[in-house]
Amino acid sequence: MSVKNNGATRFFLFLMLLLSAGLLASCDDDDDPSTSSGQADDDDAVDDDASDDDAVGDDDTIGDDDTIGDDDTIDDDTADDDIADDDTTDDDTADDDAADDDTGDDDTDTCLKPNADCTLAETAAEAGFFVGAALPGSTDPGLTVVPTHFNSVTAENAMKWGSLCPLLEQCDYAEADALMDFAAANNLRVRGHALVWGKIPGHGHPGDLETLVNQAPDPYTFLQQAIDDHVRTTVSRYAGRVESWDVVNEPLAAIGSGFEGNIFYRTMGPDYIDTAFLAAHEADPNARLFLNEYFMAYEGPKIEAFLALLEELVDRGVPIDGAGIQGHVYVTEPEMSRLSDFLVAINDLGLDVELTELDMAKNALWDDMLAGRELFDAQADAYDIFATACLSAPACTGLTTWGIDDSHTWLDNVLPFEWFAPNLPLLLDTELEPKPAYFTIRERIAEFN
Ligand code: XIL
């Protein structure tokens, strides 16, 4: 993407991104800023002798850790599953009107030709690839067009621990069930999001969790049990229906190379990640299990820390199958080219990867930075970088946009993005019609298959 980009502009963007990360993180009352070393904040460690030794205290720059023993290894082969063989992609929705494939070797009606008259869902399904949308809720008007354009869905909020259980002992699965029913009725693959997330009490996790943990005689054991119960209950409820889970969301600090000092990390150190993955694997051995993270750039300390963490998890036998990479970026974001190397590096660890949360926002400077280009055309170029990086990686199994259409996007309600609302960051416009980025992704899928 050729975008004019001077130093002042980049600094301003960086400030806005920092502000954005800070605000999201601010719901967590102790976001370990990890200014240089990424050390966990010992002052906040719950005084828990059982866990201090190998968990919270000493290590925390990712890469030299010593925690869960190899005994926990589950020598599974789920990481090798070939997603293209998955039933969910072989469904009828792919074939409806475009790819009547009875003609055997005749490929004139394939969706994988340039400019084929196919929807994104049809093209993706034929390629054995997932193109998904996050669903705001079971009554969102955009749901009507989801099966036409997407072959995968994620609940934007409904399956988060704090949405299911606003309080630890007060759970309600009705909304999540409704979205699962919608997916089943329309033959859509489901990504489950997210079993354990340290941000936003009452949303990412139960609102009373931290208090209960801190009051417990043995906080480590209490929290371990709570994670284990929640993960087993939720994953077994949807076993066989959720194809992949974001088991842990955003374990790393916003910047730097350390873990985020949330309630999970402060109490259990990195062990909480192992606990969640082990429970999920036992509850549904066939589900692909992901670690999901967001990044403000696709190179630098956080990228290195994330790769080191993945490697450690693999090395100590944690049943992880893949990494979810968020992509909440600006249309004018520079320096996205490293994304491709990053995805390949994840695949090199033997893990799948998916782009789990894409949206391309505009920003205060977009007029200036786009130099007169149409927003939607520049946005198509930005999406193209992500689509190309994913499709050219050895095992990037899908991409998901964080919303269905431009009439509903979380960016319009979160600072600093909300200053520039409407952000119009998705693949369908407010009338539910495909935008240029939609066709770019469709072409890219065809090109790479
Ligand atoms: C966001 C939702 O879109 C909002 O509706 C909600 O208020 C807060 O969470 N990273 C994630 C997602 O992993 O779960 C977040 O979703 C966006 C950032």
Short mmCIF file of C-alpha atoms and ligand atoms in Angstrom, two decimals:
data_model
loop_
_atom_site.label_atom_id
_atom_site.label_comp_id
_atom_site.label_asym_id
_atom_site.label_seq_id
_atom_site.Cartn_x
_atom_site.Cartn_y
_atom_site.Cartn_z
CA MET A 1 0.00 0.00 0.00
CA SER A 2 1.55 3.27 -0.93
CA VAL A 3 0.46 5.79 1.59
CA LYS A 4 2.01 9.10 2.35
CA ASN A 5 3.18 8.88 5.88
CA ASN A 6 5.29 11.39 7.72
CA GLY A 7 6.79 11.13 11.19
CA ALA A 8 4.26 13.36 12.91
CA THR A 9 1.40 11.39 11.49
CA ARG A 10 2.87 8.13 12.59
CA PHE A 11 3.45 9.48 16.05
CA PHE A 12 -0.15 10.60 16.27
CA LEU A 13 -1.36 7.19 15.12
CA PHE A 14 0.89 5.51 17.62
CA LEU A 15 -0.53 7.65 20.40
CA MET A 16 -4.04 6.76 19.38
CA LEU A 17 -3.23 3.08 19.28
CA LEU A 18 -1.66 3.29 22.70
CA LEU A 19 -4.69 5.08 24.00
CA SER A 20 -6.91 2.45 22.50
CA ALA A 21 -4.92 -0.38 24.04
CA GLY A 22 -4.80 1.42 27.35
CA LEU A 23 -8.51 1.97 27.45
CA LEU A 24 -9.35 -1.60 26.69
CA ALA A 25 -6.85 -2.67 29.27
CA SER A 26 -8.02 -0.12 31.79
CA CYS A 27 -10.85 -2.32 32.88
CA ASP A 28 -8.17 -4.51 34.32
CA ASP A 29 -7.08 -2.81 37.49
CA ASP A 30 -3.53 -3.97 37.23
CA ASP A 31 -2.32 -4.05 33.73
CA ASP A 32 1.33 -4.77 34.20
CA PRO A 33 2.88 -2.18 31.97
CA SER A 34 6.09 -4.12 31.58
CA THR A 35 7.92 -1.02 30.57
CA SER A 36 11.15 -2.68 29.74
CA SER A 37 11.58 -6.10 31.16
CA GLY A 38 8.08 -7.47 31.16
CA GLN A 39 8.46 -8.49 34.76
CA ALA A 40 5.30 -9.41 36.59
CA ASP A 41 4.36 -7.07 39.34
CA ASP A 42 5.35 -8.97 42.41
CA ASP A 43 3.59 -6.59 44.71
CA ASP A 44 0.35 -7.74 43.35
CA ALA A 45 0.99 -11.39 43.47
CA VAL A 46 -1.46 -12.95 45.77
CA ASP A 47 0.52 -14.29 48.63
CA ASP A 48 0.22 -17.84 47.75
CA ASP A 49 3.11 -19.99 48.58
CA ALA A 50 1.94 -22.87 46.55
CA SER A 51 2.15 -20.88 43.39
CA ASP A 52 4.86 -18.35 43.98
CA ASP A 53 7.79 -20.56 43.39
CA ASP A 54 7.29 -21.50 39.88
CA ALA A 55 4.66 -19.14 38.74
CA VAL A 56 4.32 -15.51 39.53
CA GLY A 57 7.59 -14.61 41.03
CA ASP A 58 10.62 -14.85 38.94
CA ASP A 59 10.53 -15.37 35.26
CA ASP A 60 8.00 -13.57 33.22
CA THR A 61 10.00 -12.41 30.33
CA ILE A 62 8.70 -15.06 28.07
CA GLY A 63 11.24 -17.56 26.96
CA ASP A 64 12.81 -18.95 30.08
CA ASP A 65 10.02 -20.50 31.95
CA ASP A 66 9.80 -23.65 33.92
CA THR A 67 6.27 -24.30 34.79
CA ILE A 68 4.03 -27.14 33.77
CA GLY A 69 5.72 -30.51 33.58
CA ASP A 70 5.94 -32.62 30.50
CA ASP A 71 3.72 -35.19 32.14
CA ASP A 72 0.82 -33.11 31.02
CA THR A 73 1.68 -33.79 27.47
CA ILE A 74 -1.21 -34.90 25.45
CA ASP A 75 0.24 -36.35 22.37
CA ASP A 76 -2.60 -35.60 20.14
CA ASP A 77 -2.70 -35.12 16.46
CA THR A 78 -5.33 -32.48 16.29
CA ALA A 79 -2.79 -29.95 15.17
CA ASP A 80 -2.34 -31.90 12.01
CA ASP A 81 -5.95 -31.97 11.09
CA ASP A 82 -6.35 -30.81 7.61
CA ILE A 83 -8.95 -28.16 7.74
CA ALA A 84 -9.79 -28.64 4.13
CA ASP A 85 -11.13 -32.07 4.99
CA ASP A 86 -13.40 -30.73 7.62
CA ASP A 87 -17.05 -31.49 7.03
CA THR A 88 -18.04 -27.97 7.78
CA THR A 89 -16.50 -26.79 4.56
CA ASP A 90 -18.05 -29.48 2.46
CA ASP A 91 -21.52 -28.34 2.99
CA ASP A 92 -24.18 -27.58 0.47
CA THR A 93 -23.95 -23.87 0.95
CA ALA A 94 -20.89 -23.90 -1.22
CA ASP A 95 -22.61 -25.30 -4.18
CA ASP A 96 -25.89 -23.53 -4.30
CA ASP A 97 -25.92 -21.60 -7.48
CA ALA A 98 -22.43 -21.20 -8.72
CA ALA A 99 -20.40 -24.30 -8.34
CA ASP A 100 -22.55 -27.03 -9.77
CA ASP A 101 -19.79 -29.49 -9.71
CA ASP A 102 -21.32 -32.49 -11.40
CA THR A 103 -19.32 -31.93 -14.49
CA GLY A 104 -16.25 -33.66 -13.18
CA ASP A 105 -13.18 -32.22 -14.77
CA ASP A 106 -15.00 -29.27 -16.28
CA ASP A 107 -13.91 -26.29 -14.26
CA THR A 108 -15.78 -23.63 -16.16
CA ASP A 109 -18.23 -23.16 -13.33
CA THR A 110 -15.76 -23.13 -10.48
CA CYS A 111 -15.71 -20.24 -8.05
CA LEU A 112 -11.94 -20.32 -8.11
CA LYS A 113 -11.65 -18.57 -11.45
CA PRO A 114 -10.95 -14.83 -11.63
CA ASN A 115 -14.18 -12.82 -11.59
CA ALA A 116 -16.36 -15.88 -11.05
CA ASP A 117 -19.90 -14.99 -10.18
CA CYS A 118 -19.78 -16.44 -6.70
CA THR A 119 -20.25 -15.15 -3.21
CA LEU A 120 -17.39 -15.03 -0.78
CA ALA A 121 -18.90 -17.95 1.13
CA GLU A 122 -19.09 -20.09 -1.99
CA THR A 123 -15.55 -19.22 -3.00
CA ALA A 124 -14.17 -19.87 0.47
CA ALA A 125 -15.97 -23.17 0.81
CA GLU A 126 -14.69 -24.38 -2.52
CA ALA A 127 -11.16 -23.44 -1.48
CA GLY A 128 -11.44 -25.18 1.90
CA PHE A 129 -10.93 -21.83 3.58
CA PHE A 130 -12.98 -20.05 6.23
CA VAL A 131 -14.24 -16.50 5.88
CA GLY A 132 -16.10 -15.50 8.99
CA ALA A 133 -18.00 -12.73 10.69
CA ALA A 134 -18.41 -11.94 14.36
CA LEU A 135 -22.10 -11.95 15.27
CA PRO A 136 -23.21 -9.12 17.55
CA GLY A 137 -26.28 -11.01 18.75
CA SER A 138 -28.95 -13.48 17.81
CA THR A 139 -31.39 -10.75 16.71
CA ASP A 140 -29.00 -8.57 14.72
CA PRO A 141 -30.54 -7.63 11.34
CA GLY A 142 -27.25 -8.47 9.61
CA LEU A 143 -27.73 -12.16 10.38
CA THR A 144 -29.99 -12.48 7.35
CA VAL A 145 -27.07 -12.11 4.94
CA VAL A 146 -24.45 -14.02 6.91
CA PRO A 147 -25.01 -17.43 5.26
CA THR A 148 -24.77 -15.81 1.83
CA HIS A 149 -21.42 -14.20 2.41
CA PHE A 150 -19.64 -16.12 5.17
CA ASN A 151 -18.99 -19.78 5.94
CA SER A 152 -17.84 -19.23 9.52
CA VAL A 153 -19.07 -17.29 12.54
CA THR A 154 -17.79 -16.17 15.93
CA ALA A 155 -19.96 -14.82 18.74
CA GLU A 156 -18.67 -11.28 19.22
CA ASN A 157 -19.54 -11.38 22.90
CA ALA A 158 -22.04 -14.09 23.80
CA MET A 159 -19.56 -16.89 24.51
CA LYS A 160 -17.12 -14.94 26.66
CA TRP A 161 -16.92 -16.19 30.22
CA GLY A 162 -18.37 -13.01 31.72
CA SER A 163 -21.21 -12.95 29.18
CA LEU A 164 -22.13 -16.53 30.04
CA CYS A 165 -21.51 -16.01 33.76
CA PRO A 166 -21.72 -12.36 34.90
CA LEU A 167 -21.07 -13.85 38.33
CA LEU A 168 -19.15 -17.05 38.85
CA GLU A 169 -22.14 -19.01 40.08
CA GLN A 170 -24.70 -17.31 37.86
CA CYS A 171 -24.54 -18.56 34.29
CA ASP A 172 -26.97 -18.36 31.41
CA TYR A 173 -26.22 -20.00 28.06
CA ALA A 174 -29.39 -18.90 26.24
CA GLU A 175 -27.84 -16.30 23.94
CA ALA A 176 -24.85 -18.49 23.14
CA ASP A 177 -27.20 -21.40 22.43
CA ALA A 178 -29.25 -19.19 20.10
CA LEU A 179 -26.16 -18.28 18.09
CA MET A 180 -25.09 -21.91 17.97
CA ASP A 181 -28.55 -22.82 16.66
CA PHE A 182 -28.26 -20.15 13.99
CA ALA A 183 -24.88 -21.52 12.92
CA ALA A 184 -26.15 -25.10 12.83
CA ALA A 185 -29.26 -24.17 10.85
CA ASN A 186 -27.08 -22.50 8.25
CA ASN A 187 -24.20 -24.97 8.14
CA LEU A 188 -21.67 -22.43 9.38
CA ARG A 189 -18.38 -23.30 11.02
CA VAL A 190 -18.12 -21.86 14.55
CA ARG A 191 -15.06 -20.35 16.23
CA GLY A 192 -15.66 -20.20 19.97
CA HIS A 193 -14.47 -16.97 21.58
CA ALA A 194 -13.12 -16.78 24.29
CA LEU A 195 -12.87 -19.13 27.25
CA VAL A 196 -10.42 -17.19 29.42
CA TRP A 197 -9.81 -13.46 29.01
CA GLY A 198 -8.23 -11.30 31.70
CA LYS A 199 -9.77 -8.02 30.59
CA ILE A 200 -13.13 -6.42 31.45
CA PRO A 201 -14.55 -8.09 34.60
CA GLY A 202 -18.19 -8.97 34.03
CA HIS A 203 -17.46 -9.46 30.33
CA GLY A 204 -14.14 -11.21 29.76
CA HIS A 205 -14.60 -13.11 33.00
CA PRO A 206 -17.14 -13.11 35.87
CA GLY A 207 -17.44 -9.81 37.70
CA ASP A 208 -16.85 -11.37 41.10
CA LEU A 209 -14.01 -13.68 40.09
CA GLU A 210 -11.19 -11.51 41.35
CA THR A 211 -12.82 -10.95 44.75
CA LEU A 212 -13.57 -14.63 45.17
CA VAL A 213 -10.01 -15.58 44.21
CA ASN A 214 -8.51 -13.11 46.63
CA GLN A 215 -10.76 -14.27 49.47
CA ALA A 216 -10.00 -17.92 48.95
CA PRO A 217 -7.64 -19.61 51.42
CA ASP A 218 -5.68 -20.99 48.48
CA PRO A 219 -6.18 -18.60 45.56
CA TYR A 220 -4.14 -20.66 43.11
CA THR A 221 -6.21 -23.80 43.62
CA PHE A 222 -9.47 -21.86 43.69
CA LEU A 223 -8.75 -20.18 40.38
CA GLN A 224 -7.43 -23.32 38.77
CA GLN A 225 -10.65 -25.10 39.73
CA ALA A 226 -12.79 -22.22 38.48
CA ILE A 227 -11.04 -22.20 35.09
CA ASP A 228 -11.23 -25.96 34.85
CA ASP A 229 -14.97 -26.04 35.67
CA HIS A 230 -15.85 -23.25 33.29
CA VAL A 231 -13.81 -24.57 30.38
CA ARG A 232 -15.07 -28.13 30.74
CA THR A 233 -18.69 -27.04 31.11
CA THR A 234 -18.62 -24.73 28.11
CA VAL A 235 -16.52 -26.82 25.75
CA SER A 236 -18.47 -30.00 26.43
CA ARG A 237 -21.77 -28.18 25.99
CA TYR A 238 -20.75 -27.32 22.42
CA ALA A 239 -18.50 -30.30 21.72
CA GLY A 240 -18.59 -31.31 18.06
CA ARG A 241 -20.21 -28.01 17.15
CA VAL A 242 -17.45 -25.51 17.86
CA GLU A 243 -14.69 -26.31 15.39
CA SER A 244 -12.08 -24.14 17.07
CA TRP A 245 -11.84 -22.28 20.37
CA ASP A 246 -9.95 -19.21 21.44
CA VAL A 247 -8.99 -20.84 24.71
CA VAL A 248 -7.01 -17.92 26.10
CA ASN A 249 -7.42 -14.40 24.81
CA GLU A 250 -4.79 -11.67 25.05
CA PRO A 251 -2.35 -13.13 27.59
CA LEU A 252 0.33 -10.55 26.81
CA ALA A 253 0.77 -7.00 28.04
CA ALA A 254 -0.22 -4.26 25.61
CA ILE A 255 3.40 -3.37 24.97
CA GLY A 256 6.72 -4.89 25.88
CA SER A 257 7.47 -8.56 26.08
CA GLY A 258 5.70 -9.69 29.23
CA PHE A 259 2.44 -11.22 30.29
CA GLU A 260 -0.46 -8.99 31.18
CA GLY A 261 -0.73 -8.74 34.95
CA ASN A 262 -4.37 -9.75 35.08
CA ILE A 263 -6.06 -11.79 37.81
CA PHE A 264 -5.17 -15.05 36.08
CA TYR A 265 -1.50 -14.28 35.70
CA ARG A 266 -1.09 -12.69 39.12
CA THR A 267 -2.58 -15.74 40.76
CA MET A 268 -1.23 -18.61 38.71
CA GLY A 269 1.53 -17.28 36.52
CA PRO A 270 1.55 -18.84 33.05
CA ASP A 271 0.05 -22.04 34.50
CA TYR A 272 -3.42 -20.64 33.87
CA ILE A 273 -2.87 -21.05 30.15
CA ASP A 274 -1.97 -24.72 30.54
CA THR A 275 -4.96 -25.34 32.80
CA ALA A 276 -7.36 -23.88 30.26
CA PHE A 277 -5.93 -25.76 27.27
CA LEU A 278 -5.80 -29.09 29.08
CA ALA A 279 -9.41 -28.81 30.21
CA ALA A 280 -10.58 -27.77 26.73
CA HIS A 281 -8.75 -30.64 25.10
CA GLU A 282 -10.24 -33.18 27.45
CA ALA A 283 -13.73 -31.76 26.98
CA ASP A 284 -13.52 -31.92 23.18
CA PRO A 285 -10.42 -33.66 21.81
CA ASN A 286 -11.41 -32.78 18.24
CA ALA A 287 -11.75 -29.04 18.65
CA ARG A 288 -8.79 -26.99 17.46
CA LEU A 289 -7.48 -24.94 20.35
CA PHE A 290 -6.08 -21.43 19.80
CA LEU A 291 -4.22 -18.77 21.70
CA ASN A 292 -5.59 -15.42 20.52
CA GLU A 293 -3.71 -12.12 20.74
CA TYR A 294 -3.79 -8.59 19.38
CA PHE A 295 -0.88 -6.57 18.10
CA MET A 296 -0.26 -2.96 17.27
CA ALA A 297 2.51 -3.91 14.87
CA TYR A 298 3.61 -7.15 13.29
CA GLU A 299 7.22 -6.96 14.35
CA GLY A 300 8.97 -6.04 17.59
CA PRO A 301 9.12 -7.31 21.17
CA LYS A 302 5.51 -8.38 21.47
CA ILE A 303 5.73 -10.48 18.32
CA GLU A 304 8.90 -12.13 19.60
CA ALA A 305 7.30 -12.75 23.00
CA PHE A 306 4.24 -14.29 21.42
CA LEU A 307 6.32 -16.65 19.28
CA ALA A 308 8.39 -17.61 22.34
CA LEU A 309 5.23 -18.31 24.31
CA LEU A 310 3.82 -20.49 21.55
CA GLU A 311 7.06 -22.40 21.36
CA GLU A 312 7.09 -22.98 25.10
CA LEU A 313 3.53 -24.25 25.04
CA VAL A 314 4.34 -26.64 22.22
CA ASP A 315 7.56 -27.78 23.90
CA ARG A 316 5.88 -28.62 27.15
CA GLY A 317 3.11 -30.55 25.47
CA VAL A 318 0.20 -28.20 25.99
CA PRO A 319 -2.52 -29.26 23.52
CA ILE A 320 -2.50 -26.12 21.42
CA ASP A 321 -3.34 -26.27 17.72
CA GLY A 322 -3.06 -22.72 16.57
CA ALA A 323 -2.69 -19.01 17.07
CA GLY A 324 -5.40 -16.43 16.45
CA ILE A 325 -4.10 -13.09 15.27
CA GLN A 326 -6.36 -10.11 15.68
CA GLY A 327 -6.24 -7.28 13.17
CA HIS A 328 -7.89 -4.15 14.51
CA VAL A 329 -5.95 -1.69 12.42
CA TYR A 330 -6.31 1.54 10.54
CA VAL A 331 -6.85 1.59 6.81
CA THR A 332 -3.74 3.72 6.60
CA GLU A 333 -1.65 1.51 8.86
CA PRO A 334 1.90 1.29 7.61
CA GLU A 335 4.33 -1.54 8.16
CA MET A 336 1.95 -4.43 7.79
CA SER A 337 4.28 -6.31 5.49
CA ARG A 338 5.90 -8.20 8.36
CA LEU A 339 2.59 -9.90 8.95
CA SER A 340 3.42 -12.50 6.36
CA ASP A 341 6.69 -13.49 8.07
CA PHE A 342 4.89 -13.65 11.39
CA LEU A 343 2.24 -16.05 10.12
CA VAL A 344 4.88 -18.28 8.53
CA ALA A 345 6.86 -18.29 11.80
CA ILE A 346 3.76 -19.54 13.62
CA ASN A 347 3.26 -22.27 11.04
CA ASP A 348 6.91 -23.22 11.41
CA LEU A 349 6.14 -24.16 15.01
CA GLY A 350 3.69 -26.74 13.69
CA LEU A 351 0.68 -24.59 14.53
CA ASP A 352 -2.23 -23.39 12.43
CA VAL A 353 -3.02 -19.73 12.31
CA GLU A 354 -6.17 -17.70 11.66
CA LEU A 355 -6.82 -13.98 11.36
CA THR A 356 -9.55 -13.82 13.95
CA GLU A 357 -10.69 -10.22 14.29
CA LEU A 358 -10.25 -8.03 11.25
CA ASP A 359 -11.54 -4.52 10.91
CA MET A 360 -9.93 -1.64 9.09
CA ALA A 361 -10.92 1.65 10.67
CA LYS A 362 -10.46 5.09 9.26
CA ASN A 363 -8.94 7.74 11.48
CA ALA A 364 -8.70 11.49 11.91
CA LEU A 365 -6.02 11.75 9.31
CA TRP A 366 -7.39 9.47 6.70
CA ASP A 367 -8.32 12.25 4.31
CA ASP A 368 -4.80 13.52 4.37
CA MET A 369 -3.14 10.14 4.34
CA LEU A 370 -5.22 8.66 1.59
CA ALA A 371 -4.32 11.57 -0.63
CA GLY A 372 -7.72 11.73 -2.23
CA ARG A 373 -8.28 8.02 -2.66
CA GLU A 374 -11.65 6.61 -1.88
CA LEU A 375 -11.82 5.16 1.62
CA PHE A 376 -13.26 1.86 0.48
CA ASP A 377 -10.57 1.37 -2.15
CA ALA A 378 -7.80 2.03 0.35
CA GLN A 379 -9.56 -0.30 2.73
CA ALA A 380 -9.59 -3.03 0.09
CA ASP A 381 -5.81 -2.66 -0.18
CA ALA A 382 -5.46 -2.97 3.58
CA TYR A 383 -7.60 -6.11 3.66
CA ASP A 384 -5.59 -7.41 0.75
CA ILE A 385 -2.42 -7.38 2.85
CA PHE A 386 -4.10 -9.55 5.46
CA ALA A 387 -5.77 -11.87 2.97
CA THR A 388 -2.58 -12.32 0.95
CA ALA A 389 -0.49 -12.99 4.05
CA CYS A 390 -2.97 -15.58 5.25
CA LEU A 391 -3.56 -17.31 1.94
CA SER A 392 0.13 -17.52 1.15
CA ALA A 393 1.08 -18.95 4.55
CA PRO A 394 1.41 -22.74 4.78
CA ALA A 395 -1.44 -23.21 7.28
CA CYS A 396 -3.59 -20.14 7.68
CA THR A 397 -7.03 -21.68 7.78
CA GLY A 398 -9.28 -18.64 7.70
CA LEU A 399 -10.00 -15.01 8.35
CA THR A 400 -12.83 -13.43 10.28
CA THR A 401 -14.09 -9.85 10.29
CA TRP A 402 -15.08 -8.39 13.64
CA GLY A 403 -18.67 -7.73 12.70
CA ILE A 404 -21.01 -8.36 9.80
CA ASP A 405 -21.58 -4.96 8.24
CA ASP A 406 -20.74 -1.30 8.76
CA SER A 407 -23.94 -0.53 10.65
CA HIS A 408 -22.62 -2.34 13.71
CA THR A 409 -18.98 -2.20 14.71
CA TRP A 410 -17.50 -2.12 18.19
CA LEU A 411 -15.07 0.55 16.94
CA ASP A 412 -17.86 3.13 16.88
CA ASN A 413 -18.17 2.69 20.65
CA VAL A 414 -14.56 2.50 21.81
CA LEU A 415 -12.06 5.32 22.09
CA PRO A 416 -10.23 6.58 20.18
CA PHE A 417 -12.01 5.05 17.23
CA GLU A 418 -15.41 6.40 18.26
CA TRP A 419 -14.19 9.93 17.63
CA PHE A 420 -14.22 9.09 13.94
CA ALA A 421 -17.46 7.15 13.80
CA PRO A 422 -18.79 5.87 11.55
CA ASN A 423 -15.63 3.86 11.04
CA LEU A 424 -17.08 1.71 8.25
CA PRO A 425 -14.44 -0.99 8.79
CA LEU A 426 -16.09 -4.18 7.46
CA LEU A 427 -16.74 -6.04 4.20
CA LEU A 428 -20.45 -5.20 3.86
CA ASP A 429 -21.80 -1.65 3.88
CA THR A 430 -24.66 -0.33 6.00
CA GLU A 431 -27.11 -1.59 3.35
CA LEU A 432 -25.58 -5.08 3.70
CA GLU A 433 -24.02 -4.84 0.24
CA PRO A 434 -20.47 -6.08 -0.52
CA LYS A 435 -17.73 -3.42 -0.59
CA PRO A 436 -14.53 -3.43 -2.66
CA ALA A 437 -12.62 -5.30 0.07
CA TYR A 438 -15.12 -8.15 -0.22
CA PHE A 439 -14.28 -8.66 -3.88
CA THR A 440 -10.57 -8.30 -3.24
CA ILE A 441 -10.66 -11.13 -0.71
CA ARG A 442 -12.74 -13.26 -3.04
CA GLU A 443 -10.23 -12.73 -5.85
CA ARG A 444 -7.33 -13.49 -3.56
CA ILE A 445 -8.88 -16.78 -2.45
CA ALA A 446 -9.37 -17.77 -6.06
CA GLU A 447 -5.86 -16.74 -6.99
CA PHE A 448 -4.23 -18.80 -4.25
CA ASN A 449 -6.20 -21.96 -4.98
C1 XIL B 1 -15.12 -6.51 21.98
C2 XIL B 1 -16.54 -6.46 21.46
O1 XIL B 1 -16.50 -6.22 20.07
C3 XIL B 1 -17.30 -5.36 22.16
O2 XIL B 1 -18.68 -5.39 21.76
C4 XIL B 1 -17.20 -5.54 23.67
O3 XIL B 1 -17.82 -4.46 24.31
C5 XIL B 1 -15.74 -5.62 24.11
O4 XIL B 1 -15.10 -6.66 23.39
N1 XIL B 1 -10.37 -8.11 21.20
C6 XIL B 1 -11.16 -9.21 21.45
C7 XIL B 1 -12.63 -9.10 21.38
O5 XIL B 1 -10.63 -10.31 21.62
O6 XIL B 1 -13.28 -9.97 22.26
C8 XIL B 1 -13.08 -7.67 21.63
O7 XIL B 1 -14.47 -7.61 21.41
C9 XIL B 1 -12.33 -6.72 20.75
C10 XIL B 1 -10.85 -6.77 21.01
#
